[in-house]
Coordinates of C-alpha atoms in Angstrom, one line a residue:
A1 CA -12.8 -89.7 7.2
K2 CA -10.9 -92.4 9.0
A3 CA -11.9 -95.0 6.6
L4 CA -10.4 -93.1 3.4
P5 CA -7.4 -94.7 1.9
G6 CA -4.2 -92.9 2.8
D7 CA -3.7 -90.6 -0.1
Q8 CA -7.3 -89.5 0.0
A9 CA -7.5 -89.0 3.6
L10 CA -4.5 -86.9 3.3
K11 CA -6.3 -84.8 0.5
F12 CA -9.5 -84.6 2.7
L13 CA -7.4 -83.5 5.7
L14 CA -5.8 -80.6 3.6
G15 CA -9.2 -79.6 2.2
Q16 CA -10.3 -79.3 6.1
I17 CA -7.1 -77.3 6.7
T18 CA -7.6 -75.0 3.8
V19 CA -11.2 -74.3 5.0
L20 CA -9.8 -73.3 8.4
N21 CA -7.4 -71.0 6.7
G22 CA -10.4 -69.0 5.2
K23 CA -10.2 -70.4 1.7
S24 CA -13.5 -72.3 1.9
E25 CA -14.4 -72.6 -1.9
A26 CA -10.9 -74.5 -2.5
G27 CA -11.1 -76.4 0.7
V28 CA -14.6 -77.8 0.1
D29 CA -13.3 -78.7 -3.5
M30 CA -10.6 -80.7 -2.1
M31 CA -12.8 -82.6 0.4
Q32 CA -15.3 -83.3 -2.5
K33 CA -12.7 -84.7 -4.6
A34 CA -11.2 -86.9 -2.0
V35 CA -14.8 -88.5 -1.1
D36 CA -15.5 -88.9 -4.7
Q37 CA -12.5 -90.9 -5.3
A38 CA -13.1 -93.1 -2.2
E39 CA -16.5 -93.1 -0.7
D40 CA -16.5 -92.8 3.1
A41 CA -19.7 -92.0 5.4
E42 CA -17.9 -89.6 7.6
G43 CA -16.2 -88.0 4.9
R44 CA -19.5 -87.2 3.4
H45 CA -20.7 -86.1 6.7
Q46 CA -17.9 -83.8 7.2
L47 CA -18.3 -82.5 3.6
G48 CA -21.9 -81.8 4.3
V49 CA -21.0 -79.7 7.3
A50 CA -18.6 -77.6 5.4
L51 CA -21.1 -77.1 2.7
L52 CA -23.7 -76.1 5.2
R53 CA -21.1 -73.4 6.5
E54 CA -21.1 -72.2 2.9
E55 CA -24.9 -71.9 2.9
Q56 CA -24.9 -74.7 0.2
N57 CA -27.9 -76.5 1.9
F58 CA -28.9 -78.6 -1.3
A59 CA -25.4 -79.8 -1.9
A60 CA -25.1 -80.6 1.8
Y61 CA -28.2 -82.5 1.9
Q62 CA -26.9 -84.7 -0.8
S63 CA -23.8 -85.3 0.9
F64 CA -25.5 -86.3 4.2
E65 CA -27.9 -88.6 2.3
K66 CA -25.0 -90.3 0.6
A67 CA -23.5 -90.5 4.3
V68 CA -26.4 -92.5 5.6
K69 CA -26.4 -94.9 2.3
L70 CA -23.1 -95.8 3.1
D71 CA -23.7 -96.0 6.9
P72 CA -27.5 -96.1 7.9
A73 CA -26.4 -95.9 11.5
H74 CA -24.7 -92.4 11.1
S75 CA -27.0 -90.3 13.4
E76 CA -25.3 -87.2 13.0
A77 CA -26.0 -87.2 9.2
W78 CA -29.5 -88.2 9.7
S79 CA -29.8 -85.3 12.2
A80 CA -28.3 -82.8 9.8
M81 CA -30.8 -84.0 7.1
G82 CA -33.7 -83.2 9.7
Q83 CA -32.4 -79.9 10.2
I84 CA -32.1 -78.8 6.6
T85 CA -35.6 -80.4 6.0
L86 CA -37.1 -78.6 9.0
D87 CA -35.7 -75.4 7.4
R88 CA -37.4 -76.2 4.1
L89 CA -40.8 -76.7 6.1
S90 CA -40.7 -73.2 7.3
A91 CA -40.0 -71.9 4.0
V92 CA -42.2 -73.8 1.6
P93 CA -45.8 -72.8 0.6
E94 CA -48.5 -74.4 2.7
D95 CA -49.5 -76.8 -0.5
Q96 CA -46.0 -78.4 -0.3
Q97 CA -45.7 -78.9 3.5
A98 CA -47.2 -82.3 3.4
F99 CA -44.5 -83.5 1.1
V100 CA -41.8 -82.1 3.4
E101 CA -43.5 -83.5 6.6
K102 CA -43.5 -86.9 4.9
E103 CA -39.6 -86.4 4.5
L104 CA -39.2 -85.6 8.2
D105 CA -41.4 -88.5 9.1
R106 CA -39.0 -90.6 7.2
I107 CA -35.8 -89.2 8.8
E108 CA -37.3 -89.5 12.2
E109 CA -38.3 -93.3 11.7
A110 CA -34.7 -93.8 10.6
M111 CA -33.2 -92.2 13.6
G112 CA -35.8 -94.0 15.8
K113 CA -34.3 -97.4 14.8
L114 CA -30.8 -96.2 16.2
G115 CA -32.4 -95.9 19.7
K116 CA -34.1 -93.5 21.8
G117 CA -31.3 -91.5 22.7
A118 CA -29.8 -91.3 19.2
P119 CA -28.1 -87.9 18.6
G120 CA -30.6 -85.4 17.2
L121 CA -33.8 -87.4 17.6
L122 CA -35.2 -85.9 20.7
E123 CA -34.1 -82.5 19.3
L124 CA -36.0 -83.1 16.1
R125 CA -39.0 -84.3 17.9
M126 CA -38.9 -81.1 20.2
Q127 CA -38.3 -78.7 17.2
R128 CA -41.6 -80.3 15.2
L129 CA -43.5 -79.8 18.4
L130 CA -42.3 -76.2 18.4
M131 CA -43.2 -75.7 15.0
K132 CA -46.7 -76.9 15.6
R133 CA -46.8 -74.1 18.4
E134 CA -47.0 -77.2 21.1
T135 CA -44.3 -75.4 23.2
E136 CA -45.3 -76.9 26.7
K137 CA -45.2 -80.4 25.1
A138 CA -41.8 -79.5 23.6
R139 CA -40.5 -78.1 27.1
K140 CA -41.6 -81.3 28.9
L141 CA -39.9 -83.5 26.4
G142 CA -36.7 -81.3 26.6
V143 CA -36.7 -81.7 30.6
E144 CA -37.2 -85.4 30.4
A145 CA -34.6 -85.7 27.9
L146 CA -32.0 -83.8 30.0
N147 CA -32.7 -85.8 33.0
I148 CA -31.3 -88.6 30.9
Y149 CA -28.8 -86.6 28.8
P150 CA -27.6 -83.8 30.8
H151 CA -24.6 -83.0 28.8
R152 CA -26.4 -82.7 25.3
P153 CA -25.5 -79.3 24.1
T154 CA -28.4 -79.3 21.5
L155 CA -31.0 -80.0 24.0
H156 CA -29.9 -77.0 26.3
I157 CA -29.8 -74.7 23.1
L158 CA -33.6 -75.8 22.4
M159 CA -34.4 -75.3 26.1
A160 CA -32.9 -71.9 26.0
E161 CA -34.8 -70.9 23.0
I162 CA -38.1 -72.0 24.7
A163 CA -37.0 -70.1 27.8
L164 CA -36.4 -67.0 26.0
G165 CA -39.8 -67.3 24.4
K166 CA -41.5 -67.2 27.8
G167 CA -39.0 -64.3 29.0
E168 CA -37.2 -66.1 31.2
R169 CA -33.7 -64.8 30.5
A170 CA -31.8 -66.2 33.6
K171 CA -33.0 -69.7 32.7
A172 CA -31.9 -69.2 29.1
L173 CA -28.6 -68.0 29.8
R174 CA -28.0 -71.1 32.0
H175 CA -28.9 -73.5 29.3
Y176 CA -26.7 -71.6 26.9
E177 CA -23.9 -71.7 29.4
R178 CA -24.5 -75.5 29.8
A179 CA -24.4 -76.0 26.1
A180 CA -21.2 -74.2 25.6
E181 CA -19.6 -76.4 28.5
S182 CA -20.9 -79.7 27.1
D183 CA -19.3 -78.9 23.9
P184 CA -16.0 -77.3 23.9
Y185 CA -15.8 -77.0 20.0
D186 CA -19.2 -75.3 19.3
A187 CA -18.8 -71.6 19.3
E188 CA -22.5 -71.0 18.7
P189 CA -23.8 -71.3 22.3
L190 CA -21.1 -68.9 23.5
L191 CA -22.2 -66.0 20.9
Q192 CA -25.8 -66.1 22.4
V193 CA -24.0 -65.9 25.8
A194 CA -22.2 -63.0 24.8
Q195 CA -25.2 -61.2 23.3
M196 CA -27.0 -61.9 26.5
Y197 CA -24.3 -60.4 28.8
A198 CA -23.9 -57.5 26.3
E199 CA -27.6 -56.6 26.7
D200 CA -27.1 -57.0 30.6
D201 CA -24.0 -54.4 30.1
K202 CA -21.7 -57.1 31.4
V203 CA -18.8 -55.8 29.1
D204 CA -16.1 -58.1 30.4
L205 CA -18.1 -61.2 30.3
A206 CA -19.3 -60.6 26.8
L207 CA -15.9 -59.9 25.5
G208 CA -14.6 -63.3 27.4
A209 CA -17.3 -65.3 25.6
L210 CA -16.5 -63.8 22.3
E211 CA -12.9 -64.4 22.8
E212 CA -13.4 -68.0 23.4
A213 CA -15.8 -68.4 20.5
A214 CA -13.2 -67.0 18.3
Q215 CA -10.7 -69.7 19.5
R216 CA -13.5 -72.4 19.0
A217 CA -14.3 -71.5 15.5
P218 CA -11.0 -70.0 13.7
Y219 CA -12.7 -70.8 10.3
D220 CA -15.7 -68.2 11.1
P221 CA -14.8 -64.6 9.9
S222 CA -18.1 -63.2 11.4
I223 CA -16.8 -64.2 14.9
L224 CA -13.7 -62.3 14.4
A225 CA -15.4 -59.4 13.0
Q226 CA -17.8 -59.1 16.0
L227 CA -15.0 -59.5 18.4
A228 CA -12.9 -56.8 16.8
S229 CA -16.1 -54.5 16.8
A230 CA -16.5 -55.2 20.4
Y231 CA -13.1 -54.2 21.3
Q232 CA -13.7 -51.1 19.2
Q233 CA -16.9 -50.3 21.1
V234 CA -15.1 -50.7 24.6
N235 CA -12.2 -48.5 23.5
R236 CA -9.6 -51.2 22.9
P237 CA -8.2 -50.0 19.6
K238 CA -4.9 -52.0 19.8
D239 CA -6.8 -55.2 20.2
A240 CA -9.5 -54.3 17.9
T241 CA -6.7 -53.7 15.1
E242 CA -5.0 -56.8 16.0
I243 CA -8.1 -59.0 15.6
A244 CA -9.3 -56.8 12.3
T245 CA -5.7 -57.5 10.8
K246 CA -6.3 -61.3 11.4
L247 CA -9.5 -61.1 10.0
R248 CA -8.1 -59.3 6.8
D249 CA -5.1 -61.4 6.2
R250 CA -6.6 -64.8 7.0
F251 CA -9.9 -64.1 5.1
P252 CA -8.8 -61.9 2.2
N253 CA -12.2 -62.3 0.5
V254 CA -14.1 -60.9 3.2
L255 CA -14.8 -57.1 3.3
A256 CA -15.3 -56.7 7.3
G257 CA -11.4 -56.9 7.8
P258 CA -10.4 -54.0 5.8
L259 CA -13.7 -52.0 6.6
L260 CA -12.8 -52.4 10.3
L261 CA -9.3 -51.5 9.8
A262 CA -10.2 -48.3 8.0
Q263 CA -12.7 -47.3 10.5
L264 CA -10.2 -47.7 13.3
A265 CA -7.7 -45.6 11.3
L266 CA -10.3 -42.9 10.9
S267 CA -11.1 -43.1 14.8
E268 CA -7.4 -42.4 15.4
G269 CA -7.6 -39.3 13.0
N270 CA -5.6 -41.2 10.5
A271 CA -7.5 -40.2 7.3
V272 CA -4.7 -40.9 4.9
G273 CA -4.2 -44.4 6.4
A274 CA -8.0 -45.2 6.3
A275 CA -8.0 -43.9 2.6
T276 CA -5.1 -46.2 1.6
I277 CA -6.8 -49.2 3.3
A278 CA -10.1 -48.6 1.4
E279 CA -8.3 -48.2 -1.8
Q280 CA -6.5 -51.3 -1.6
A281 CA -9.7 -53.2 -0.6
L282 CA -11.5 -51.7 -3.5
Q283 CA -8.9 -53.2 -5.9
K284 CA -10.0 -56.5 -4.5
H285 CA -13.7 -55.7 -4.2
P286 CA -14.5 -53.3 -7.3
K287 CA -18.2 -53.8 -6.6
E288 CA -18.8 -53.0 -3.1
P289 CA -20.6 -49.8 -2.8
T290 CA -19.6 -49.4 0.8
L291 CA -15.9 -49.0 0.0
Y292 CA -16.6 -46.1 -2.5
T293 CA -19.0 -44.6 0.2
M294 CA -16.3 -44.7 2.7
L295 CA -13.6 -43.3 0.5
Y296 CA -15.9 -40.5 -0.7
V297 CA -16.8 -39.6 3.0
I298 CA -12.9 -39.6 3.9
H299 CA -12.1 -37.4 1.0
S300 CA -14.8 -35.0 1.7
M301 CA -14.1 -34.7 5.4
S302 CA -10.4 -33.9 4.3
N303 CA -11.6 -31.5 2.1
Q304 CA -10.2 -33.1 -1.0
H305 CA -12.9 -32.5 -3.2
A306 CA -11.2 -33.4 -6.4
Q307 CA -10.4 -37.1 -5.0
A308 CA -13.9 -37.2 -3.7
D309 CA -15.4 -36.4 -7.1
E310 CA -12.9 -39.0 -8.7
V311 CA -14.4 -41.6 -6.5
L312 CA -18.0 -40.6 -7.4
Q313 CA -17.2 -40.9 -11.1
K314 CA -15.8 -44.3 -10.5
M315 CA -18.8 -45.3 -8.5
L316 CA -21.1 -44.0 -11.1
A317 CA -19.4 -46.3 -13.8
V318 CA -20.5 -49.4 -11.5
F319 CA -23.5 -48.1 -9.8
P320 CA -25.6 -45.4 -11.9
D321 CA -27.3 -44.6 -8.8
G322 CA -24.3 -43.9 -7.0
R323 CA -25.1 -40.2 -6.0
L324 CA -28.5 -41.6 -4.3
R325 CA -26.5 -44.1 -2.3
L326 CA -23.9 -41.7 -1.3
A327 CA -26.7 -39.1 -0.3
Q328 CA -28.4 -41.5 1.9
E329 CA -25.1 -42.5 3.6
L330 CA -24.2 -38.8 4.2
L331 CA -27.7 -38.2 5.4
Q332 CA -27.3 -41.0 8.0
S333 CA -24.2 -39.5 9.2
G334 CA -25.8 -35.9 9.7
Q335 CA -24.2 -34.3 6.7
V336 CA -27.5 -32.7 5.3
E337 CA -25.8 -29.9 3.2
A338 CA -23.4 -32.5 1.6
S339 CA -26.4 -35.0 0.9
A340 CA -28.7 -32.1 -0.6
A341 CA -25.7 -31.1 -2.8
L342 CA -25.3 -34.7 -4.3
L343 CA -29.1 -34.8 -4.9
E344 CA -29.1 -31.6 -6.6
A345 CA -26.3 -33.0 -8.9
E346 CA -28.4 -36.1 -9.3
L347 CA -31.3 -34.0 -10.6
D348 CA -29.0 -32.0 -12.9
A349 CA -27.9 -35.3 -14.6
N350 CA -31.2 -36.9 -14.3
P351 CA -34.0 -34.4 -14.4
N352 CA -36.6 -37.1 -14.0
S353 CA -35.3 -38.7 -10.9
A354 CA -38.2 -38.6 -8.8
D355 CA -36.3 -40.4 -6.0
A356 CA -33.9 -37.6 -5.7
A357 CA -36.7 -34.8 -5.9
V358 CA -38.8 -36.5 -3.1
V359 CA -35.8 -36.7 -0.6
L360 CA -34.7 -33.2 -1.4
G361 CA -38.5 -32.1 -1.0
Q362 CA -38.3 -33.8 2.4
L363 CA -35.1 -31.8 3.4
Y364 CA -36.0 -28.6 2.1
H365 CA -39.4 -29.0 4.0
L366 CA -37.6 -29.7 7.3
G367 CA -35.5 -26.7 6.6
G368 CA -38.6 -24.4 6.1
K369 CA -37.5 -23.6 2.5
K370 CA -40.9 -23.4 0.9
A371 CA -39.9 -22.4 -2.5
E372 CA -37.3 -25.1 -2.9
V373 CA -40.2 -27.7 -1.8
D374 CA -42.3 -26.1 -4.6
R375 CA -39.6 -26.6 -6.9
M376 CA -39.2 -30.2 -6.0
R377 CA -43.0 -30.7 -6.3
A378 CA -42.9 -29.5 -9.7
H379 CA -40.1 -31.8 -10.5
I380 CA -42.2 -34.7 -9.2
I381 CA -45.3 -33.7 -11.0
K382 CA -43.4 -33.6 -14.4

């Protein structure tokens, strides 16, 4: 937002820094106020990018549209509008697609006036071909485009997706790596690289790609969560704890940080520490069923049945189907008897609970308990 007056430029910058520090809503609001008070095309574009990260696509589109009205040659804003419109095209009913196609035509025409190599134009044309299942035409266009613009990361990403669709994994990986090399600020291609390396059991290379992605996108808590989980999977608990702590402290409203820290404490046999972390997180996130489930399981495993029941009662106050939720979680972890006990308690409290009776019937059937199966069948018939 170079064209903003000094005061507004500073406010806009502070908003961007606030977003990077994990306070997205407050940061976006600061950016919004700055550009509202002093219109600027690049400011509107950057605001749109921030709104997209928050999945506020409609507001982002409006911001990009204001950017191109202020500067009709702002190709990046046009390109972003094209991407949002493409997403709309894949989501709207068939009878509305003609309208969206017309909007795409308008965007493509505007970008075409900026020159054949306008950023995003070739990609938009490739994507439209792919949506029409004209994959070979899209591939040929991509090959021709990369001969002229070999360092366009978005072209490499599209070519990687086409290669994956044809089962050409090695070619796809090369394109993702080229995309990552071409734009040192974009983390997305590195995430794809990390995933492909992980699928090939190249753990060190996968971790390296994730570490670089986290450096490139410090504003993205999902990448930190992936990195912490990856460290946990390769038995590097110290590194996992360091990243999970950073995630919790930098993004206090994101649940992944405390969840990972609690899981790590549990894996080290520290049930008390895990429970403390979960309880602190529950105070901040009182409507997160995962936290109630974790606390219940921790207390149950530690034979602290009174504390487990206390968690259950608190959960039932928020989620009336709390027993069913807990039973499902216990089943997934192989605790069949504990799950059955919860389901029986649910039937005692709600005799007409067909869901509880059905699951119990299946459990008793697997255990060869015919009389109990008949009892559950009677519940369902009632």
